[in-house]
Amino acid sequence: MEATNEAKNRAKGEGSIYQKSDTGVWMFSIMHNGKRLTRSLKTTDEQEALKNLKKVRNNFLGRIDRGELEPSTEANVTLDELLTDYTRHVKQNSHKSARIIELVINKVRKAKEFGNGEKATRKVGSLTTTDFERYRTRLVETEESASHSTVNNHFAYIRAALYLETKRTPSRVAKVPHIPIVRVNNRRLGFIEYDAHEYILAALPRSIQALFVIAFHSGCRLGEILAMRWSHVDWTNKIIRLPESKNGSQRNLPFWGSVEEYLTRQKTCRDENYPEQERLFFWMAEDTELSHGGRRNLPGTPVEDFRGSWTNAVTEAHRLRPSEIPADLLFHDLRRSAVRVMIQDAGIPEAQAMLISGHETRSMLERYNIVSLKNVQDAGAKLHAWAKERKAKRRPVRKVVAKGSKQRRRTA
């Protein structure tokens, strides 16, 4: 019998059949992960081959769905190894959040779901979705009362480490396990008005006051503020020059409000006590015994962690102005507050406010929900005046009123 190599094509993804030229036996062929998989249909008769095709094809598709045909993950590779590689990767690429990522990963390493409580010794091939679900349950519902958003963040770094390995040639990870992410609403609504910020300012330690003033008047990210140096301050042009921000661009922050006043106080303290300190914000001797949320700091050392001082100041300010200052105000809420003050209260163009705060797209206005009560009230007053004017100008409507079987007209 004359052999043929002509393929019998099926729908995409369902494979095809062809006849071997040497034996005349019909074969089933399907592509998966860039490789061609074949199986004999055990006949040289085309009609009989078509009858056998359904069973063979369904068997292949089932094995693909169950992951049985996936290349296997290297047997001995551990999660700890991949987390180490990922930490090295973000540091080598000068990731802005490299320090935070390392802290989170060190916490993940000690999770009992992924190892022995000291290192993430679990083999990657043995990880299951249940392991991640148990990790979330333990952090959220039992031990730490963590938020779902925090756990999502942990999982994001684990997944990034796994996917980074899949890009290697050859890769030690064949298939990344499904890591469940819980949907959360991260939109923050906290903000403070311009006048209210002075109550927080008064409650803060002197070491943090200039830092707070710049944050509230610029909308800068905390990481950008903590990295500021005295060489960035241009006293002649009254600006702070940020050589590189999170998005990689340079920015200039103008002096306005009380920025120059508090920067001058900061410089006076630095020149008199810590002239070698290059960073803008440092701990003053009077504040080193306070609880800042981290370790105690020596006088003159750079400010890095002040969570305790921030919480205390917000609590005190909220006590004095409960309707103006949220009890759970976050430092990052100053970013939203600054943008709203600049655009809505001070009235500068959106584009200029974005240049100062470092936002690249206007979508942040919708995301930050920048709508003040005063703006809504002003809009309501204008709408009410317009409706009242329209009503005064319109002609009376004559209505038809039914009474029994007769109808008569009256003026409304």
mmCIF file of C-alpha atoms in Angstrom:
data_model
loop_
_atom_site.group_PDB
_atom_site.id
_atom_site.type_symbol
_atom_site.label_atom_id
_atom_site.label_comp_id
_atom_site.label_asym_id
_atom_site.label_seq_id
_atom_site.Cartn_x
_atom_site.Cartn_y
_atom_site.Cartn_z
ATOM 1 C CA MET A 1 0.000 0.000 0.000
ATOM 2 C CA GLU A 2 1.328 3.429 -0.914
ATOM 3 C CA ALA A 3 2.044 5.338 2.279
ATOM 4 C CA THR A 4 0.949 8.960 2.771
ATOM 5 C CA ASN A 5 2.306 11.727 5.050
ATOM 6 C CA GLU A 6 -0.740 13.935 4.637
ATOM 7 C CA ALA A 7 -2.018 14.969 8.096
ATOM 8 C CA LYS A 8 -5.684 14.754 8.988
ATOM 9 C CA ASN A 9 -6.042 18.106 10.754
ATOM 10 C CA ARG A 10 -8.457 18.675 13.622
ATOM 11 C CA ALA A 11 -9.514 21.804 15.451
ATOM 12 C CA LYS A 12 -6.611 23.734 16.997
ATOM 13 C CA GLY A 13 -5.548 22.125 20.251
ATOM 14 C CA GLU A 14 -7.112 18.745 19.443
ATOM 15 C CA GLY A 15 -4.179 17.347 17.497
ATOM 16 C CA SER A 16 -4.094 15.589 14.120
ATOM 17 C CA ILE A 17 -3.551 12.135 12.605
ATOM 18 C CA TYR A 18 -1.107 10.993 9.956
ATOM 19 C CA GLN A 19 0.059 7.728 8.380
ATOM 20 C CA LYS A 20 3.625 6.568 8.819
ATOM 21 C CA SER A 21 5.395 6.154 5.515
ATOM 22 C CA ASP A 22 7.306 3.013 6.454
ATOM 23 C CA THR A 23 4.640 0.880 8.172
ATOM 24 C CA GLY A 24 1.387 2.506 7.049
ATOM 25 C CA VAL A 25 0.177 2.670 10.666
ATOM 26 C CA TRP A 26 -1.985 5.683 11.534
ATOM 27 C CA MET A 27 -0.669 7.925 14.337
ATOM 28 C CA PHE A 28 -2.216 10.587 16.550
ATOM 29 C CA SER A 29 -0.127 13.749 17.158
ATOM 30 C CA ILE A 30 -0.637 16.746 19.481
ATOM 31 C CA MET A 31 1.569 19.682 20.525
ATOM 32 C CA HIS A 32 1.999 20.458 24.235
ATOM 33 C CA ASN A 33 4.463 22.903 25.841
ATOM 34 C CA GLY A 34 6.351 23.176 22.566
ATOM 35 C CA LYS A 35 6.789 19.404 22.203
ATOM 36 C CA ARG A 36 5.067 17.019 19.819
ATOM 37 C CA LEU A 37 3.476 14.008 21.523
ATOM 38 C CA THR A 38 2.404 10.991 19.431
ATOM 39 C CA ARG A 39 0.600 7.702 19.917
ATOM 40 C CA SER A 40 -0.207 4.847 17.558
ATOM 41 C CA LEU A 41 -3.854 4.274 16.555
ATOM 42 C CA LYS A 42 -2.878 0.613 15.974
ATOM 43 C CA THR A 43 -4.308 0.208 12.505
ATOM 44 C CA THR A 44 -3.448 0.769 8.881
ATOM 45 C CA ASP A 45 -7.092 1.360 7.961
ATOM 46 C CA GLU A 46 -8.111 5.014 7.882
ATOM 47 C CA GLN A 47 -11.757 4.460 8.877
ATOM 48 C CA GLU A 48 -10.773 2.285 11.814
ATOM 49 C CA ALA A 49 -8.136 4.882 12.807
ATOM 50 C CA LEU A 50 -10.858 7.552 12.924
ATOM 51 C CA LYS A 51 -12.899 5.311 15.223
ATOM 52 C CA ASN A 52 -9.952 4.872 17.594
ATOM 53 C CA LEU A 53 -9.078 8.572 17.479
ATOM 54 C CA LYS A 54 -11.668 9.820 20.003
ATOM 55 C CA LYS A 55 -10.521 7.514 22.797
ATOM 56 C CA VAL A 56 -6.820 8.236 22.256
ATOM 57 C CA ARG A 57 -7.331 11.996 21.939
ATOM 58 C CA ASN A 58 -9.485 12.192 25.093
ATOM 59 C CA ASN A 59 -6.874 10.225 27.003
ATOM 60 C CA PHE A 60 -4.181 12.733 26.007
ATOM 61 C CA LEU A 61 -6.324 15.794 26.786
ATOM 62 C CA GLY A 62 -7.248 14.339 30.172
ATOM 63 C CA ARG A 63 -3.627 13.766 31.107
ATOM 64 C CA ILE A 64 -2.788 17.326 30.040
ATOM 65 C CA ASP A 65 -5.605 18.739 32.207
ATOM 66 C CA ARG A 66 -4.401 16.725 35.187
ATOM 67 C CA GLY A 67 -0.834 17.936 34.698
ATOM 68 C CA GLU A 68 0.489 14.442 34.145
ATOM 69 C CA LEU A 69 2.431 15.471 31.048
ATOM 70 C CA GLU A 70 4.124 18.487 32.626
ATOM 71 C CA PRO A 71 7.886 18.330 33.058
ATOM 72 C CA SER A 72 8.693 17.552 36.683
ATOM 73 C CA THR A 73 10.096 20.082 39.134
ATOM 74 C CA GLU A 74 13.651 19.319 40.197
ATOM 75 C CA ALA A 75 13.289 16.941 43.118
ATOM 76 C CA ASN A 76 15.592 18.656 45.617
ATOM 77 C CA VAL A 77 15.011 22.381 44.990
ATOM 78 C CA THR A 78 13.602 24.059 48.103
ATOM 79 C CA LEU A 79 11.502 27.174 48.498
ATOM 80 C CA ASP A 80 14.289 28.696 50.601
ATOM 81 C CA GLU A 81 16.711 28.489 47.676
ATOM 82 C CA LEU A 82 14.319 30.313 45.356
ATOM 83 C CA LEU A 83 13.529 32.995 47.942
ATOM 84 C CA THR A 84 17.269 33.575 48.369
ATOM 85 C CA ASP A 85 17.708 33.892 44.596
ATOM 86 C CA TYR A 86 14.821 36.346 44.383
ATOM 87 C CA THR A 87 16.196 38.511 47.210
ATOM 88 C CA ARG A 88 19.550 38.642 45.407
ATOM 89 C CA HIS A 89 17.747 39.542 42.167
ATOM 90 C CA VAL A 90 15.885 42.572 43.608
ATOM 91 C CA LYS A 91 19.080 43.847 45.250
ATOM 92 C CA GLN A 92 21.115 43.507 42.060
ATOM 93 C CA ASN A 93 18.459 45.411 40.143
ATOM 94 C CA SER A 94 18.367 48.178 42.787
ATOM 95 C CA HIS A 95 14.675 47.620 43.490
ATOM 96 C CA LYS A 96 13.304 50.556 45.497
ATOM 97 C CA SER A 97 11.626 48.202 47.971
ATOM 98 C CA ALA A 98 14.508 45.712 48.236
ATOM 99 C CA ARG A 99 14.856 46.196 51.993
ATOM 100 C CA ILE A 100 11.144 45.696 52.631
ATOM 101 C CA ILE A 101 11.034 42.662 50.331
ATOM 102 C CA GLU A 102 13.926 41.101 52.242
ATOM 103 C CA LEU A 103 12.152 41.651 55.575
ATOM 104 C CA VAL A 104 8.943 40.041 54.290
ATOM 105 C CA ILE A 105 10.786 37.089 52.778
ATOM 106 C CA ASN A 106 12.656 36.496 56.036
ATOM 107 C CA LYS A 107 9.278 36.287 57.767
ATOM 108 C CA VAL A 108 7.955 33.832 55.166
ATOM 109 C CA ARG A 109 11.043 31.655 55.607
ATOM 110 C CA LYS A 110 10.073 30.999 59.234
ATOM 111 C CA ALA A 111 6.516 29.886 58.447
ATOM 112 C CA LYS A 112 5.867 26.341 59.628
ATOM 113 C CA GLU A 113 3.755 25.679 56.529
ATOM 114 C CA PHE A 114 6.881 26.025 54.368
ATOM 115 C CA GLY A 115 9.538 24.415 56.522
ATOM 116 C CA ASN A 116 10.819 23.718 60.000
ATOM 117 C CA GLY A 117 10.214 27.145 61.515
ATOM 118 C CA GLU A 118 13.764 28.310 60.779
ATOM 119 C CA LYS A 119 14.071 27.961 57.012
ATOM 120 C CA ALA A 120 11.674 27.270 54.146
ATOM 121 C CA THR A 121 13.003 23.746 53.677
ATOM 122 C CA ARG A 122 9.914 22.417 51.873
ATOM 123 C CA LYS A 123 10.568 21.053 48.406
ATOM 124 C CA VAL A 124 8.869 23.220 45.781
ATOM 125 C CA GLY A 125 7.394 20.131 44.139
ATOM 126 C CA SER A 126 5.565 19.273 47.368
ATOM 127 C CA LEU A 127 3.866 22.657 47.847
ATOM 128 C CA THR A 128 0.088 22.668 47.450
ATOM 129 C CA THR A 129 -2.650 25.269 47.487
ATOM 130 C CA THR A 130 -3.698 23.957 50.904
ATOM 131 C CA ASP A 131 -0.321 24.999 52.344
ATOM 132 C CA PHE A 132 -0.952 28.599 51.319
ATOM 133 C CA GLU A 133 -4.519 28.518 52.605
ATOM 134 C CA ARG A 134 -3.290 27.300 56.003
ATOM 135 C CA TYR A 135 -0.674 30.061 56.078
ATOM 136 C CA ARG A 136 -3.364 32.687 55.471
ATOM 137 C CA THR A 137 -5.680 31.216 58.100
ATOM 138 C CA ARG A 138 -2.946 31.174 60.724
ATOM 139 C CA LEU A 139 -1.894 34.787 60.119
ATOM 140 C CA VAL A 140 -5.372 36.277 59.697
ATOM 141 C CA GLU A 141 -7.567 34.311 62.076
ATOM 142 C CA THR A 142 -5.322 32.985 64.822
ATOM 143 C CA GLU A 143 -1.835 34.154 65.673
ATOM 144 C CA GLU A 144 -1.146 37.603 64.241
ATOM 145 C CA SER A 145 -4.473 39.152 63.190
ATOM 146 C CA ALA A 146 -2.838 40.150 59.915
ATOM 147 C CA SER A 147 -4.946 41.619 57.136
ATOM 148 C CA HIS A 148 -5.712 39.729 53.930
ATOM 149 C CA SER A 149 -3.866 42.483 52.099
ATOM 150 C CA THR A 150 -0.701 41.743 54.095
ATOM 151 C CA VAL A 151 -0.901 38.018 53.300
ATOM 152 C CA ASN A 152 -1.533 38.814 49.623
ATOM 153 C CA ASN A 153 1.692 40.794 49.727
ATOM 154 C CA HIS A 154 3.591 37.818 51.171
ATOM 155 C CA PHE A 155 2.193 35.561 48.468
ATOM 156 C CA ALA A 156 3.124 38.056 45.745
ATOM 157 C CA TYR A 157 6.808 37.740 46.674
ATOM 158 C CA ILE A 158 6.636 33.953 46.844
ATOM 159 C CA ARG A 159 5.012 33.804 43.440
ATOM 160 C CA ALA A 160 7.561 36.246 42.019
ATOM 161 C CA ALA A 161 10.381 34.009 43.280
ATOM 162 C CA LEU A 162 8.818 30.939 41.665
ATOM 163 C CA TYR A 163 8.168 32.640 38.332
ATOM 164 C CA LEU A 164 11.678 34.087 38.276
ATOM 165 C CA GLU A 165 13.003 30.523 38.364
ATOM 166 C CA THR A 166 10.692 29.412 35.523
ATOM 167 C CA LYS A 167 12.444 31.940 33.254
ATOM 168 C CA ARG A 168 15.815 30.261 33.745
ATOM 169 C CA THR A 169 17.243 27.791 31.222
ATOM 170 C CA PRO A 170 17.074 25.110 32.354
ATOM 171 C CA SER A 171 14.480 25.813 35.039
ATOM 172 C CA ARG A 172 14.290 23.903 38.300
ATOM 173 C CA VAL A 173 10.544 24.617 38.528
ATOM 174 C CA ALA A 174 8.208 23.057 35.984
ATOM 175 C CA LYS A 175 4.890 24.282 37.325
ATOM 176 C CA VAL A 176 4.068 27.019 39.825
ATOM 177 C CA PRO A 177 1.445 25.874 42.355
ATOM 178 C CA HIS A 178 -1.798 27.826 42.511
ATOM 179 C CA ILE A 179 -1.456 30.482 45.215
ATOM 180 C CA PRO A 180 -4.899 31.833 46.207
ATOM 181 C CA ILE A 181 -5.235 35.615 46.461
ATOM 182 C CA VAL A 182 -8.135 37.097 48.426
ATOM 183 C CA ARG A 183 -9.751 40.135 46.872
ATOM 184 C CA VAL A 184 -9.577 43.154 49.179
ATOM 185 C CA ASN A 185 -10.556 46.796 48.931
ATOM 186 C CA ASN A 186 -7.320 48.735 49.412
ATOM 187 C CA ARG A 187 -8.789 52.131 48.671
ATOM 188 C CA ARG A 188 -7.998 54.432 51.566
ATOM 189 C CA LEU A 189 -10.339 57.282 52.410
ATOM 190 C CA GLY A 190 -8.278 58.860 55.198
ATOM 191 C CA PHE A 191 -7.123 62.444 54.777
ATOM 192 C CA ILE A 192 -6.813 65.654 56.761
ATOM 193 C CA GLU A 193 -7.547 69.262 55.909
ATOM 194 C CA TYR A 194 -4.776 71.868 55.893
ATOM 195 C CA ASP A 195 -5.705 73.475 59.220
ATOM 196 C CA ALA A 196 -6.005 70.090 60.951
ATOM 197 C CA HIS A 197 -2.416 69.083 60.189
ATOM 198 C CA GLU A 198 -1.127 71.513 62.828
ATOM 199 C CA TYR A 199 -2.639 69.399 65.628
ATOM 200 C CA ILE A 200 -0.614 66.366 64.522
ATOM 201 C CA LEU A 201 2.462 68.542 64.084
ATOM 202 C CA ALA A 202 2.197 69.803 67.654
ATOM 203 C CA ALA A 203 1.918 66.245 69.024
ATOM 204 C CA LEU A 204 4.972 64.877 67.198
ATOM 205 C CA PRO A 205 8.498 64.723 68.660
ATOM 206 C CA ARG A 206 10.755 67.515 67.377
ATOM 207 C CA SER A 207 12.830 64.976 65.432
ATOM 208 C CA ILE A 208 9.821 64.142 63.236
ATOM 209 C CA GLN A 209 8.247 67.582 62.790
ATOM 210 C CA ALA A 210 10.188 68.759 59.724
ATOM 211 C CA LEU A 211 9.722 65.343 58.132
ATOM 212 C CA PHE A 212 5.964 65.584 58.664
ATOM 213 C CA VAL A 213 5.769 69.130 57.288
ATOM 214 C CA ILE A 214 7.545 68.166 54.056
ATOM 215 C CA ALA A 215 5.370 65.067 53.655
ATOM 216 C CA PHE A 216 2.154 67.036 54.111
ATOM 217 C CA HIS A 217 3.209 69.874 51.790
ATOM 218 C CA SER A 218 4.604 67.696 48.986
ATOM 219 C CA GLY A 219 2.798 64.353 48.966
ATOM 220 C CA CYS A 220 6.164 62.569 48.784
ATOM 221 C CA ARG A 221 6.445 58.883 49.560
ATOM 222 C CA LEU A 222 7.979 58.050 52.935
ATOM 223 C CA GLY A 223 10.922 56.249 51.337
ATOM 224 C CA GLU A 224 11.747 59.341 49.265
ATOM 225 C CA ILE A 225 11.599 61.566 52.346
ATOM 226 C CA LEU A 226 13.791 59.348 54.529
ATOM 227 C CA ALA A 227 16.428 59.291 51.774
ATOM 228 C CA MET A 228 16.664 63.102 51.497
ATOM 229 C CA ARG A 229 20.077 64.652 52.105
ATOM 230 C CA TRP A 230 21.217 68.170 52.831
ATOM 231 C CA SER A 231 22.868 68.298 49.409
ATOM 232 C CA HIS A 232 19.364 68.051 47.907
ATOM 233 C CA VAL A 233 18.245 71.341 49.498
ATOM 234 C CA ASP A 234 18.602 74.392 47.228
ATOM 235 C CA TRP A 235 18.206 77.323 49.613
ATOM 236 C CA THR A 236 18.727 79.904 46.857
ATOM 237 C CA ASN A 237 15.859 78.677 44.673
ATOM 238 C CA LYS A 238 13.857 77.461 47.685
ATOM 239 C CA ILE A 239 13.369 73.905 46.463
ATOM 240 C CA ILE A 240 14.342 70.364 47.443
ATOM 241 C CA ARG A 241 15.760 68.454 44.491
ATOM 242 C CA LEU A 242 14.994 64.742 44.456
ATOM 243 C CA PRO A 243 17.656 63.160 42.225
ATOM 244 C CA GLU A 244 15.617 59.984 41.714
ATOM 245 C CA SER A 245 12.143 58.993 42.882
ATOM 246 C CA LYS A 246 10.261 55.679 42.795
ATOM 247 C CA ASN A 247 9.335 56.045 39.123
ATOM 248 C CA GLY A 248 12.928 56.922 38.202
ATOM 249 C CA SER A 249 12.322 60.606 37.422
ATOM 250 C CA GLN A 250 13.829 63.687 39.068
ATOM 251 C CA ARG A 251 11.559 66.123 40.917
ATOM 252 C CA ASN A 252 11.752 69.522 42.546
ATOM 253 C CA LEU A 253 9.709 70.231 45.680
ATOM 254 C CA PRO A 254 9.001 73.928 46.330
ATOM 255 C CA PHE A 255 9.167 75.591 49.723
ATOM 256 C CA TRP A 256 5.697 76.669 50.706
ATOM 257 C CA GLY A 257 3.639 76.929 53.848
ATOM 258 C CA SER A 258 5.880 76.142 56.822
ATOM 259 C CA VAL A 259 8.434 74.053 54.894
ATOM 260 C CA GLU A 260 11.237 76.630 55.009
ATOM 261 C CA GLU A 261 10.611 77.402 58.689
ATOM 262 C CA TYR A 262 10.931 73.774 59.799
ATOM 263 C CA LEU A 263 13.816 73.023 57.445
ATOM 264 C CA THR A 264 15.694 75.961 58.943
ATOM 265 C CA ARG A 265 15.066 74.626 62.463
ATOM 266 C CA GLN A 266 16.295 71.208 61.344
ATOM 267 C CA LYS A 267 19.471 72.663 59.830
ATOM 268 C CA THR A 268 20.211 74.720 62.939
ATOM 269 C CA CYS A 269 20.002 71.601 65.127
ATOM 270 C CA ARG A 270 22.170 69.645 62.712
ATOM 271 C CA ASP A 271 24.861 72.346 62.402
ATOM 272 C CA GLU A 272 25.075 72.774 66.181
ATOM 273 C CA ASN A 273 25.002 69.114 67.198
ATOM 274 C CA TYR A 274 25.574 66.694 64.297
ATOM 275 C CA PRO A 275 27.451 68.567 61.530
ATOM 276 C CA GLU A 276 28.604 65.332 59.881
ATOM 277 C CA GLN A 277 25.066 64.014 59.377
ATOM 278 C CA GLU A 278 24.252 64.069 55.651
ATOM 279 C CA ARG A 279 20.647 62.908 55.962
ATOM 280 C CA LEU A 280 17.950 65.522 56.447
ATOM 281 C CA PHE A 281 16.118 63.720 59.241
ATOM 282 C CA PHE A 282 17.856 62.372 62.335
ATOM 283 C CA TRP A 283 17.058 61.674 65.959
ATOM 284 C CA MET A 284 17.609 64.540 68.340
ATOM 285 C CA ALA A 285 18.884 63.791 71.831
ATOM 286 C CA GLU A 286 15.580 64.754 73.475
ATOM 287 C CA ASP A 287 13.639 62.087 71.513
ATOM 288 C CA THR A 288 15.853 59.018 71.691
ATOM 289 C CA GLU A 289 14.084 57.589 74.744
ATOM 290 C CA LEU A 290 10.664 57.581 73.055
ATOM 291 C CA SER A 291 8.968 54.506 71.593
ATOM 292 C CA HIS A 292 9.283 54.771 67.820
ATOM 293 C CA GLY A 293 8.064 51.309 66.794
ATOM 294 C CA GLY A 294 11.552 49.917 66.349
ATOM 295 C CA ARG A 295 14.801 49.858 68.297
ATOM 296 C CA ARG A 296 15.938 52.850 70.326
ATOM 297 C CA ASN A 297 18.104 55.189 68.295
ATOM 298 C CA LEU A 298 21.256 57.075 69.173
ATOM 299 C CA PRO A 299 21.277 60.873 68.908
ATOM 300 C CA GLY A 300 22.227 61.980 65.420
ATOM 301 C CA THR A 301 21.371 58.678 63.698
ATOM 302 C CA PRO A 302 19.051 58.772 60.657
ATOM 303 C CA VAL A 303 15.316 58.358 61.191
ATOM 304 C CA GLU A 304 14.133 55.033 59.819
ATOM 305 C CA ASP A 305 11.195 53.888 61.948
ATOM 306 C CA PHE A 306 8.824 56.126 63.903
ATOM 307 C CA ARG A 307 5.591 54.118 63.976
ATOM 308 C CA GLY A 308 5.119 54.437 67.724
ATOM 309 C CA SER A 309 5.599 58.202 67.699
ATOM 310 C CA TRP A 310 3.226 58.533 64.753
ATOM 311 C CA THR A 311 0.498 56.484 66.424
ATOM 312 C CA ASN A 312 0.786 58.498 69.638
ATOM 313 C CA ALA A 313 0.586 61.820 67.779
ATOM 314 C CA VAL A 314 -2.455 60.776 65.723
ATOM 315 C CA THR A 315 -4.201 59.494 68.857
ATOM 316 C CA GLU A 316 -3.660 62.809 70.645
ATOM 317 C CA ALA A 317 -4.700 64.892 67.621
ATOM 318 C CA HIS A 318 -7.824 62.771 67.147
ATOM 319 C CA ARG A 319 -8.744 63.326 70.794
ATOM 320 C CA LEU A 320 -8.618 67.080 70.239
ATOM 321 C CA ARG A 321 -10.256 67.093 66.796
ATOM 322 C CA PRO A 322 -12.209 63.803 66.422
ATOM 323 C CA SER A 323 -14.312 65.036 63.488
ATOM 324 C CA GLU A 324 -11.294 66.312 61.513
ATOM 325 C CA ILE A 325 -8.561 63.738 62.170
ATOM 326 C CA PRO A 326 -9.249 59.982 61.698
ATOM 327 C CA ALA A 327 -8.099 57.804 64.584
ATOM 328 C CA ASP A 328 -6.501 55.351 62.113
ATOM 329 C CA LEU A 329 -4.775 57.958 59.935
ATOM 330 C CA LEU A 330 -1.771 56.430 58.153
ATOM 331 C CA PHE A 331 1.369 58.316 57.233
ATOM 332 C CA HIS A 332 0.709 57.438 53.602
ATOM 333 C CA ASP A 333 -2.633 59.266 53.889
ATOM 334 C CA LEU A 334 -0.603 62.491 53.897
ATOM 335 C CA ARG A 335 0.132 61.817 50.236
ATOM 336 C CA ARG A 336 -3.571 61.907 49.401
ATOM 337 C CA SER A 337 -4.124 64.905 51.674
ATOM 338 C CA ALA A 338 -1.310 66.890 50.048
ATOM 339 C CA VAL A 339 -2.640 66.365 46.540
ATOM 340 C CA ARG A 340 -6.154 67.366 47.568
ATOM 341 C CA VAL A 341 -4.973 70.500 49.374
ATOM 342 C CA MET A 342 -2.843 71.579 46.414
ATOM 343 C CA ILE A 343 -5.578 71.042 43.818
ATOM 344 C CA GLN A 344 -8.823 71.805 45.635
ATOM 345 C CA ASP A 345 -7.851 74.292 48.321
ATOM 346 C CA ALA A 346 -4.792 76.090 46.940
ATOM 347 C CA GLY A 347 -6.161 75.776 43.389
ATOM 348 C CA ILE A 348 -2.985 74.893 41.482
ATOM 349 C CA PRO A 349 -3.421 72.934 38.216
ATOM 350 C CA GLU A 350 -3.536 69.158 38.451
ATOM 351 C CA ALA A 351 -0.435 68.822 36.267
ATOM 352 C CA GLN A 352 1.626 70.955 38.656
ATOM 353 C CA ALA A 353 0.406 69.024 41.711
ATOM 354 C CA MET A 354 1.370 65.772 39.987
ATOM 355 C CA LEU A 355 4.871 67.100 39.272
ATOM 356 C CA ILE A 356 5.352 67.796 42.974
ATOM 357 C CA SER A 357 3.811 64.586 44.341
ATOM 358 C CA GLY A 358 5.369 62.318 41.709
ATOM 359 C CA HIS A 359 2.147 60.862 40.310
ATOM 360 C CA GLU A 360 2.453 59.964 36.649
ATOM 361 C CA THR A 361 -1.213 59.567 35.659
ATOM 362 C CA ARG A 362 -4.350 61.517 36.423
ATOM 363 C CA SER A 363 -6.092 58.300 37.470
ATOM 364 C CA MET A 364 -4.742 58.895 40.979
ATOM 365 C CA LEU A 365 -7.389 61.615 41.409
ATOM 366 C CA GLU A 366 -10.141 59.019 41.012
ATOM 367 C CA ARG A 367 -8.231 56.429 43.047
ATOM 368 C CA TYR A 368 -7.691 58.902 45.885
ATOM 369 C CA ASN A 369 -11.362 59.928 45.758
ATOM 370 C CA ILE A 370 -10.386 63.596 45.913
ATOM 371 C CA VAL A 371 -13.786 65.123 46.587
ATOM 372 C CA SER A 372 -14.211 67.369 49.624
ATOM 373 C CA LEU A 373 -17.451 68.145 51.433
ATOM 374 C CA LYS A 374 -17.047 71.812 50.545
ATOM 375 C CA ASN A 375 -16.861 70.983 46.831
ATOM 376 C CA VAL A 376 -20.013 68.874 47.060
ATOM 377 C CA GLN A 377 -21.819 71.629 48.964
ATOM 378 C CA ASP A 378 -20.738 74.252 46.403
ATOM 379 C CA ALA A 379 -21.929 72.014 43.582
ATOM 380 C CA GLY A 380 -25.256 71.464 45.362
ATOM 381 C CA ALA A 381 -25.756 75.213 45.799
ATOM 382 C CA LYS A 382 -25.091 75.877 42.110
ATOM 383 C CA LEU A 383 -27.456 73.093 41.038
ATOM 384 C CA HIS A 384 -30.154 74.373 43.389
ATOM 385 C CA ALA A 385 -29.824 77.932 42.024
ATOM 386 C CA TRP A 386 -30.044 76.673 38.450
ATOM 387 C CA ALA A 387 -33.169 74.592 39.177
ATOM 388 C CA LYS A 388 -34.807 77.541 40.968
ATOM 389 C CA GLU A 389 -34.113 79.821 38.005
ATOM 390 C CA ARG A 390 -35.553 77.306 35.556
ATOM 391 C CA LYS A 391 -38.696 76.930 37.652
ATOM 392 C CA ALA A 392 -39.235 80.697 37.748
ATOM 393 C CA LYS A 393 -39.058 80.977 33.960
ATOM 394 C CA ARG A 394 -41.256 78.060 32.940
ATOM 395 C CA ARG A 395 -44.947 78.447 32.091
ATOM 396 C CA PRO A 396 -47.596 77.004 34.465
ATOM 397 C CA VAL A 397 -48.605 73.413 33.657
ATOM 398 C CA ARG A 398 -52.301 72.870 33.120
ATOM 399 C CA LYS A 399 -53.509 69.525 34.435
ATOM 400 C CA VAL A 400 -56.622 67.582 33.483
ATOM 401 C CA VAL A 401 -58.561 66.497 36.593
ATOM 402 C CA ALA A 402 -61.148 63.732 36.277
ATOM 403 C CA LYS A 403 -64.420 64.072 38.201
ATOM 404 C CA GLY A 404 -66.930 61.366 37.563
ATOM 405 C CA SER A 405 -67.617 61.143 33.848
ATOM 406 C CA LYS A 406 -66.797 64.812 33.290
ATOM 407 C CA GLN A 407 -63.383 66.462 32.937
ATOM 408 C CA ARG A 408 -62.340 69.979 33.658
ATOM 409 C CA ARG A 409 -59.032 71.862 33.457
ATOM 410 C CA ARG A 410 -57.307 73.681 36.259
ATOM 411 C CA THR A 411 -54.069 75.580 36.589
ATOM 412 C CA ALA A 412 -51.339 73.840 38.533
#
